[in-house]
Amino acid sequence: MTILRINDVFLQFAGSNRPALQKINYQIHQGDFVILLGSNGSGKSTLLKLLHRQYQPGQGEIYFHDKPIRQHHYHQFSRQVAVLNQNVADSLFTSLTVYENYLLMNQQHTLRSRHQEGKTFLQNYLQDFNPNLSGKVDLTINQLSGGEKQALALALCLLEPPSLLLLDEHTSALDPKTSEQIMQLTQKMITQHNMTCILTTHDLDIALRYGNRILMLNDGSILNMFDKDEKGRLSKDKLVRCYYA
Amino acid sequence: MSNLIISILTQSLTFLPLAFAISISYHILRATDMTIDGSFVAGAAVFAKLITMGIPPLLAAAAALCCGAMAGMLAAFIQRGGRVDPLLAGVLATFILSSANLVLMGKPNISLLSQTTLVSSAFEQGDLVGWALTAGYVMTLCLLTLALIKSRFGLTLRAFGDNPALLQRLGKKVELYRLAGFALTNLLSAAAGVFTAQTVGYADIGMGFGMTLTGIGAIILGHQILRRCYSRPYFRIGAELIACLIGVLLYFFSLNLLLSLDINPIYLKMILGILLIIFLRAAVRPQTGSSIS
């Protein structure tokens, strides 16, 4: 089932003399783990922002569940499409506690009623993501480590599992060990909830290990596409080799 | 000496809602709301004008608070969509309010000395009764605000100050929270204006000048002192109120001390400013390992 359809999308920012994205055509199916590879300025993050309605395409249309995304009710759309950035401060309320963040992102628990019940639920829920986090529900986000923040951001955006998860280099600020843990956790959650995921990265290793469809972007266009059975071709691709040389 | 203490306490009491408003604006909305200068005068002006027109004091106070809230909404409206910086929006709103207040008052000063106000009958029974009633009004207002900030609405307001973009992604109407937040702070400021007008016996067009900056200085001072004795990693609205009280008390202590030393009033704000800098530098703990360039 096609979940997302990108039709001839073009975007040029005001004041720029070259397009940020051009002639983007692609279809993403339910359960796909799509990796966007490319150098800085290739258009990966811009494409993700278009998919999350942070930008509007200059030309073309993006369809989510066969309906143009701009026609989806914003609140409903935000519940179905979650985004996680490299900068975790974009995905969390950093001056608030872990529990307060949970309360804001989950409407079911109020402050007074079932207060303890909410905390217990959160502690148990976080255990799956990062055992350290479950004991830190009363700490502010600023007091957590980078890995804990990223695990928490992932946990909170999966409270109500979205159908599409957009990950914009969400592990790039972490050390290799923590990055690996977060990636494994991400994949586990994606499989568990049968979500569709689009991830931007510079890491070829991540692309090869986790992605089942890989897009190579360059200068705002899709330069090459690889399916999971073509990963061998990806590592031999001239442009990829040139980029990672 | 007792006169000095009473003077400090009474001045601090009427200034407390304004300091609390600045604290909410500064620590929760993360904006320096200069409108507070204008809404302080607006509160006093509307209250005084309505009282002189024979409107019952409670109704006049309610109208003054509403005017303060509307001044806050004006500042929020100017900022709408993040197009104008909160500081500039506040300055612009105060600029508009300075004319509006003068139009409303009809003259630069309205006396309330011969009028019946919310606390006048209590003051007739004695100063202690009068100040106790004023304290009752102020504390009720502050505690109601405290309860509001501790509610889910307050939590969302804090989230708005922290990360409005994320709050919008969660489907909340951020402009509504901006309006509500600025309305709340300016309502508190107008309340301070109402209490001040009643206790000093007049409303004056220039009475709000520099209030926001004085308040910011006082709350930062209170905050730093409180942090030395009570350190919590997370936000506590009760602690914010206590910090306001400490800061305001210290500010009025300094002010009254200078006045009792017969300092020329021309130099008052300059000396207070320097004192505030000294207090702040003494209160702020240096960061371990930080370099000084």
Tab-separated table of C-alpha atoms in Angstrom, chain B residues 38-274:
chain	number	residue	atom	x	y	z
B	38	GLY	CA	1.838	50.722	30.582
B	39	SER	CA	-0.673	48.276	32.055
B	40	PHE	CA	0.403	49.250	35.592
B	41	VAL	CA	-0.666	52.835	34.839
B	42	ALA	CA	-3.729	51.631	32.906
B	43	GLY	CA	-4.904	49.671	35.970
B	44	ALA	CA	-4.480	52.671	38.255
B	45	ALA	CA	-5.979	55.083	35.701
B	46	VAL	CA	-9.096	53.029	34.926
B	47	PHE	CA	-9.706	52.330	38.601
B	48	ALA	CA	-9.293	55.987	39.632
B	49	LYS	CA	-11.411	57.300	36.772
B	50	LEU	CA	-14.262	54.846	37.452
B	51	ILE	CA	-14.161	55.523	41.188
B	52	THR	CA	-14.446	59.281	40.573
B	53	MET	CA	-17.424	58.509	38.306
B	54	GLY	CA	-19.137	56.780	41.213
B	55	ILE	CA	-18.704	53.178	40.038
B	56	PRO	CA	-18.551	50.648	42.943
B	57	PRO	CA	-14.888	49.865	43.862
B	58	LEU	CA	-15.152	46.139	43.145
B	59	LEU	CA	-16.560	46.790	39.680
B	60	ALA	CA	-13.942	49.490	39.050
B	61	ALA	CA	-11.167	47.084	40.081
B	62	ALA	CA	-12.577	44.346	37.820
B	63	ALA	CA	-12.707	46.791	34.895
B	64	ALA	CA	-9.112	47.907	35.606
B	65	LEU	CA	-7.917	44.286	35.612
B	66	CYS	CA	-9.738	43.661	32.319
B	67	CYS	CA	-8.048	46.726	30.816
B	68	GLY	CA	-4.680	45.376	31.941
B	69	ALA	CA	-5.450	42.001	30.340
B	70	MET	CA	-6.478	43.760	27.131
B	71	ALA	CA	-3.198	45.700	27.109
B	72	GLY	CA	-1.403	42.348	27.311
B	73	MET	CA	-3.502	41.001	24.463
B	74	LEU	CA	-2.532	44.044	22.402
B	75	ALA	CA	1.160	43.237	22.973
B	76	ALA	CA	0.512	39.582	22.071
B	77	PHE	CA	-1.382	40.627	18.962
B	78	ILE	CA	1.519	42.827	17.816
B	79	GLN	CA	3.850	39.815	18.169
B	80	ARG	CA	1.404	37.447	16.438
B	81	GLY	CA	3.211	34.761	14.460
B	82	GLY	CA	6.568	35.864	15.855
B	83	ARG	CA	6.695	38.747	13.378
B	84	VAL	CA	7.625	41.380	15.973
B	85	ASP	CA	10.063	40.806	18.828
B	86	PRO	CA	8.303	40.643	22.262
B	87	LEU	CA	10.495	43.446	23.612
B	88	LEU	CA	9.626	45.749	20.721
B	89	ALA	CA	5.942	44.751	20.883
B	90	GLY	CA	5.920	45.683	24.574
B	91	VAL	CA	7.535	49.050	23.893
B	92	LEU	CA	5.008	49.730	21.117
B	93	ALA	CA	2.059	48.691	23.302
B	94	THR	CA	3.303	50.936	26.131
B	95	PHE	CA	3.743	53.765	23.626
B	96	ILE	CA	0.088	53.382	22.596
B	97	LEU	CA	-1.017	52.968	26.216
B	98	SER	CA	0.703	56.185	27.323
B	99	SER	CA	-1.674	58.143	25.074
B	100	ALA	CA	-4.671	55.942	25.865
B	101	ASN	CA	-4.129	56.356	29.611
B	102	LEU	CA	-3.930	60.125	29.309
B	103	VAL	CA	-7.101	60.238	27.192
B	104	LEU	CA	-8.825	58.021	29.739
B	105	MET	CA	-7.742	60.036	32.769
B	106	GLY	CA	-8.353	63.405	31.103
B	107	LYS	CA	-5.568	64.894	33.234
B	108	PRO	CA	-2.161	63.606	34.379
B	109	ASN	CA	-3.251	62.941	37.957
B	110	ILE	CA	-6.450	61.764	39.665
B	111	SER	CA	-6.702	61.954	43.440
B	112	LEU	CA	-8.454	59.176	45.361
B	113	LEU	CA	-8.031	60.695	48.828
B	114	SER	CA	-11.667	61.608	49.329
B	115	GLN	CA	-13.042	58.567	47.481
B	116	THR	CA	-14.340	55.227	48.695
B	117	THR	CA	-12.040	52.474	47.453
B	118	LEU	CA	-11.682	48.747	48.105
B	119	VAL	CA	-9.586	49.408	51.210
B	120	SER	CA	-10.578	52.933	52.308
B	121	SER	CA	-13.100	51.805	54.943
B	122	ALA	CA	-10.537	49.360	56.367
B	123	PHE	CA	-7.912	52.115	56.573
B	124	GLU	CA	-10.442	54.286	58.430
B	125	GLN	CA	-10.484	51.603	61.157
B	126	GLY	CA	-6.728	51.707	61.403
B	127	ASP	CA	-3.606	51.254	59.283
B	128	LEU	CA	-3.123	47.662	60.416
B	129	VAL	CA	-6.644	46.674	59.309
B	130	GLY	CA	-6.145	48.505	56.019
B	131	TRP	CA	-2.846	46.816	55.244
B	132	ALA	CA	-4.189	43.431	56.351
B	133	LEU	CA	-7.026	43.762	53.862
B	134	THR	CA	-4.609	44.890	51.112
B	135	ALA	CA	-2.387	41.909	51.949
B	136	GLY	CA	-5.453	39.665	51.746
B	137	TYR	CA	-6.307	40.940	48.262
B	138	VAL	CA	-2.709	40.662	47.033
B	139	MET	CA	-2.177	37.171	48.436
B	140	THR	CA	-5.519	35.941	47.057
B	141	LEU	CA	-4.552	37.206	43.610
B	142	CYS	CA	-1.062	35.686	43.811
B	143	LEU	CA	-2.370	32.338	45.102
B	144	LEU	CA	-4.997	32.188	42.349
B	145	THR	CA	-2.238	32.824	39.799
B	146	LEU	CA	-0.122	30.172	41.513
B	147	ALA	CA	-2.953	27.653	41.183
B	148	LEU	CA	-3.403	28.574	37.525
B	149	ILE	CA	0.298	28.059	36.777
B	150	LYS	CA	0.233	24.698	38.563
B	151	SER	CA	-2.676	23.524	36.394
B	152	ARG	CA	-2.431	21.889	32.964
B	153	PHE	CA	-3.005	25.335	31.463
B	154	GLY	CA	0.071	26.585	33.339
B	155	LEU	CA	2.100	23.602	32.161
B	156	THR	CA	1.100	24.344	28.563
B	157	LEU	CA	2.001	27.999	29.094
B	158	ARG	CA	5.468	26.914	30.252
B	159	ALA	CA	5.714	24.642	27.223
B	160	PHE	CA	4.789	27.613	25.037
B	161	GLY	CA	7.655	29.646	26.503
B	162	ASP	CA	10.053	26.721	26.090
B	163	ASN	CA	9.308	25.509	22.567
B	164	PRO	CA	6.334	27.104	20.758
B	165	ALA	CA	7.120	25.250	17.511
B	166	LEU	CA	6.830	21.861	19.221
B	167	LEU	CA	3.660	22.938	20.998
B	168	GLN	CA	2.174	23.832	17.639
B	169	ARG	CA	3.193	20.441	16.276
B	170	LEU	CA	1.266	18.901	19.176
B	171	GLY	CA	-1.822	20.608	17.830
B	172	LYS	CA	-2.056	23.426	20.394
B	173	LYS	CA	-3.046	26.915	19.318
B	174	VAL	CA	0.123	28.772	20.286
B	175	GLU	CA	-1.297	32.220	19.565
B	176	LEU	CA	-4.044	31.520	22.094
B	177	TYR	CA	-1.427	30.732	24.739
B	178	ARG	CA	0.526	33.842	23.800
B	179	LEU	CA	-2.640	35.918	24.270
B	180	ALA	CA	-3.496	34.200	27.547
B	181	GLY	CA	0.048	34.501	28.915
B	182	PHE	CA	0.404	38.186	28.147
B	183	ALA	CA	-3.142	38.881	29.360
B	184	LEU	CA	-2.318	37.175	32.670
B	185	THR	CA	0.915	39.098	33.283
B	186	ASN	CA	-0.659	42.445	32.408
B	187	LEU	CA	-3.714	41.691	34.518
B	188	LEU	CA	-1.373	41.207	37.489
B	189	SER	CA	0.429	44.420	36.615
B	190	ALA	CA	-2.875	46.316	36.412
B	191	ALA	CA	-3.794	44.847	39.814
B	192	ALA	CA	-0.544	46.254	41.214
B	193	GLY	CA	-1.571	49.609	39.725
B	194	VAL	CA	-4.986	49.376	41.405
B	195	PHE	CA	-3.449	48.552	44.806
B	196	THR	CA	-0.813	51.277	44.460
B	197	ALA	CA	-3.372	53.932	43.488
B	198	GLN	CA	-5.482	53.052	46.521
B	199	THR	CA	-2.649	53.017	49.013
B	200	VAL	CA	-0.851	56.164	47.786
B	201	GLY	CA	-4.185	57.935	47.179
B	202	TYR	CA	-3.809	58.882	43.510
B	203	ALA	CA	-3.247	57.638	39.974
B	204	ASP	CA	-0.531	59.370	38.006
B	205	ILE	CA	0.356	59.109	34.321
B	206	GLY	CA	4.078	58.717	35.126
B	207	MET	CA	3.755	56.152	37.909
B	208	GLY	CA	4.706	53.178	35.687
B	209	PHE	CA	7.983	54.580	34.404
B	210	GLY	CA	10.801	52.035	34.735
B	211	MET	CA	8.633	49.517	36.623
B	212	THR	CA	9.508	46.588	34.354
B	213	LEU	CA	13.244	47.114	34.629
B	214	THR	CA	13.003	47.613	38.389
B	215	GLY	CA	10.949	44.438	38.614
B	216	ILE	CA	13.386	42.432	36.485
B	217	GLY	CA	16.262	43.557	38.693
B	218	ALA	CA	14.324	42.656	41.833
B	219	ILE	CA	13.278	39.188	40.658
B	220	ILE	CA	16.739	38.272	39.380
B	221	LEU	CA	18.121	39.332	42.726
B	222	GLY	CA	15.487	37.326	44.619
B	223	HIS	CA	16.110	34.346	42.366
B	224	GLN	CA	19.848	34.337	42.937
B	225	ILE	CA	19.452	34.644	46.692
B	226	LEU	CA	16.830	31.898	46.837
B	227	ARG	CA	19.005	29.642	44.692
B	228	ARG	CA	21.755	29.893	47.329
B	229	CYS	CA	19.509	28.446	50.043
B	230	TYR	CA	17.085	26.318	48.032
B	231	SER	CA	18.351	24.715	44.891
B	232	ARG	CA	15.931	22.684	42.800
B	233	PRO	CA	16.778	21.478	39.325
B	234	TYR	CA	13.239	21.969	38.102
B	235	PHE	CA	10.752	24.837	37.988
B	236	ARG	CA	8.668	25.540	41.078
B	237	ILE	CA	6.136	28.343	40.783
B	238	GLY	CA	5.938	28.688	44.587
B	239	ALA	CA	9.679	29.299	44.692
B	240	GLU	CA	9.253	31.914	41.943
B	241	LEU	CA	6.748	33.785	44.128
B	242	ILE	CA	9.071	33.599	47.141
B	243	ALA	CA	11.947	34.844	44.967
B	244	CYS	CA	9.776	37.794	43.884
B	245	LEU	CA	8.984	38.601	47.502
B	246	ILE	CA	12.672	38.474	48.529
B	247	GLY	CA	13.720	40.629	45.572
B	248	VAL	CA	10.973	43.193	46.094
B	249	LEU	CA	11.693	43.441	49.829
B	250	LEU	CA	15.387	43.989	49.150
B	251	TYR	CA	14.639	46.600	46.497
B	252	PHE	CA	12.339	48.610	48.753
B	253	PHE	CA	14.715	48.173	51.672
B	254	SER	CA	17.455	49.799	49.594
B	255	LEU	CA	15.114	52.523	48.349
B	256	ASN	CA	13.849	53.435	51.816
B	257	LEU	CA	17.320	53.262	53.287
B	258	LEU	CA	18.566	55.758	50.703
B	259	LEU	CA	15.597	58.041	51.335
B	260	SER	CA	16.177	57.913	55.071
B	261	LEU	CA	19.797	58.950	54.437
B	262	ASP	CA	18.471	62.153	52.787
B	263	ILE	CA	19.950	61.303	49.409
B	264	ASN	CA	18.919	63.771	46.703
B	265	PRO	CA	16.061	62.023	44.759
B	266	ILE	CA	17.785	63.021	41.483
B	267	TYR	CA	20.496	60.430	42.231
B	268	LEU	CA	18.102	57.790	43.559
B	269	LYS	CA	17.671	55.621	40.466
B	270	MET	CA	21.356	55.896	39.585
B	271	ILE	CA	22.399	54.723	43.053
B	272	LEU	CA	19.710	52.012	43.045
B	273	GLY	CA	20.941	50.804	39.674
B	274	ILE	CA	24.516	50.605	40.944
